[in-house]
Amino acid sequence: MLQQGTAGGRPTFGLFSPIVQPINLQPWENAAGPRELAAVVTAAEHLGYDFVTVCDHAVLSSSEAAFYGGARFYDPIATIGYLAALTERIRFATHVYQIPLRSPLITAKAFATLDVLSGGRVIAGFGVGRRDYEAAAAGIDFRTRGSVADEYLRAVVALWSGEPTSFHGEHADFTDLVCRPRPVQRPGPPVWVGGDRYVGLRRALDLGSAWAPWALTPAQATNLLERAVAERGEPVPADFRVVVPVAPLGGRAARGEAPPPRFTPGPAAATNCLDVVEEWLEAGATDFVVDLPSPGLAAQLEAMAWFAAEVLPGLVRDAPEPVAGARS
């Protein structure tokens, strides 16, 4: 079974959830629903995956929806609530929740409530969003969404105290407010910050406990981490997490584009994946989101079982460590 880790310990492995978003879906996912999603997530828990991810978009433009073949995004808060009730151990990461699009009061309340109802299994992954039309429709200036995100994140963390809280900023301003219930995890859920540019890493180091880039190479991630060390004049904290994706059987392709090579689950694919993970570990990664796009539900479950049985044993390290990204 997968064990939880910290920097310097064993990596954790989460599953990139199928079904919940339309981007580069496999054909079977179009017709899948809650029952199939539940089957995947309960299997992930049984197989020992540490967490599963849920993404976030309120809307897609009609042109993007046509390109992807649909606009169905599951709401991350409702989805985690549903899946938490079906499981006992596995954790749930928003990967990532667009924090500028909602009031920090709403965000603080939603994540705190989820943490209570799930028994402390929430990972709060936040990002700024990449679609200007989505920000505009939510009343956010796309050009200033980064500064909005910074303030909102600080306000959310402050509200998680459950005590009378005041916050005075350009985008969020309130006095003596109490937000309850308090999260089970203290002082709050682990905060992962997404973003493939240096500003995302900077935000993660300043305000979070982990950085979760999605579209970087190991060399690119290393360069950004080295830049952070040079510019900040201090090493990256020992307990800081770097969470990156891996696609052991081949990744996803945009609709209409040729898919990348697909590998058959087996020893050759396992060896290749181990090599990729080791390269990432050398580059500074600590934890992984595993994407296993498959041609059907049965194949999805088979691929998950293969990864747990044939890849993970090659990565098992030392005794169990604290939860990935947890703050003490």
Short mmCIF file of N, CA and C in Angstrom, two decimals, residues 59 98 100-101 128-145:
data_model
loop_
_atom_site.label_atom_id
_atom_site.label_comp_id
_atom_site.label_asym_id
_atom_site.label_seq_id
_atom_site.Cartn_x
_atom_site.Cartn_y
_atom_site.Cartn_z
N VAL A 59 -17.12 27.58 -15.94
CA VAL A 59 -17.68 27.59 -17.30
C VAL A 59 -16.55 27.41 -18.30
N GLN A 98 -9.86 27.65 -8.39
CA GLN A 98 -9.53 29.02 -8.81
C GLN A 98 -9.95 30.00 -7.72
N PRO A 100 -9.39 33.19 -7.10
CA PRO A 100 -9.90 34.55 -7.31
C PRO A 100 -11.38 34.63 -7.66
N LEU A 101 -11.98 33.52 -8.08
CA LEU A 101 -13.35 33.57 -8.60
C LEU A 101 -14.41 33.63 -7.52
N VAL A 128 -4.72 30.54 -9.97
CA VAL A 128 -5.28 31.83 -10.37
C VAL A 128 -6.18 31.73 -11.60
N GLY A 129 -6.09 30.63 -12.36
CA GLY A 129 -6.89 30.50 -13.57
C GLY A 129 -6.18 31.06 -14.79
N ARG A 130 -6.53 30.50 -15.95
CA ARG A 130 -5.86 30.88 -17.20
C ARG A 130 -6.80 31.44 -18.24
N ARG A 131 -8.08 31.51 -17.98
CA ARG A 131 -9.04 31.94 -18.98
C ARG A 131 -9.58 33.31 -18.63
N ASP A 132 -9.28 34.29 -19.49
CA ASP A 132 -9.69 35.65 -19.19
C ASP A 132 -11.20 35.81 -19.18
N TYR A 133 -11.90 35.07 -20.05
CA TYR A 133 -13.35 35.23 -20.10
C TYR A 133 -14.01 34.70 -18.83
N GLU A 134 -13.42 33.69 -18.22
CA GLU A 134 -13.99 33.14 -16.98
C GLU A 134 -13.83 34.14 -15.84
N ALA A 135 -12.66 34.77 -15.77
CA ALA A 135 -12.45 35.79 -14.75
C ALA A 135 -13.39 36.98 -14.97
N ALA A 136 -13.52 37.41 -16.22
CA ALA A 136 -14.39 38.55 -16.51
C ALA A 136 -15.83 38.26 -16.12
N ALA A 137 -16.30 37.03 -16.41
CA ALA A 137 -17.68 36.68 -16.08
C ALA A 137 -17.91 36.64 -14.58
N ALA A 138 -16.84 36.40 -13.81
CA ALA A 138 -16.94 36.38 -12.35
C ALA A 138 -16.69 37.76 -11.75
N GLY A 139 -16.46 38.76 -12.61
CA GLY A 139 -16.25 40.11 -12.13
C GLY A 139 -14.83 40.39 -11.65
N ILE A 140 -13.86 39.58 -12.12
CA ILE A 140 -12.46 39.74 -11.72
C ILE A 140 -11.66 40.26 -12.90
N ASP A 141 -10.83 41.26 -12.65
CA ASP A 141 -9.92 41.77 -13.67
C ASP A 141 -8.82 40.72 -13.87
N PHE A 142 -8.77 40.14 -15.06
CA PHE A 142 -7.80 39.07 -15.33
C PHE A 142 -6.37 39.54 -15.08
N ARG A 143 -6.11 40.80 -15.33
CA ARG A 143 -4.74 41.31 -15.20
C ARG A 143 -4.29 41.39 -13.75
N THR A 144 -5.22 41.49 -12.82
CA THR A 144 -4.85 41.62 -11.40
C THR A 144 -5.22 40.38 -10.59
N ARG A 145 -5.53 39.28 -11.28
CA ARG A 145 -5.99 38.09 -10.56
C ARG A 145 -4.93 37.54 -9.61
#
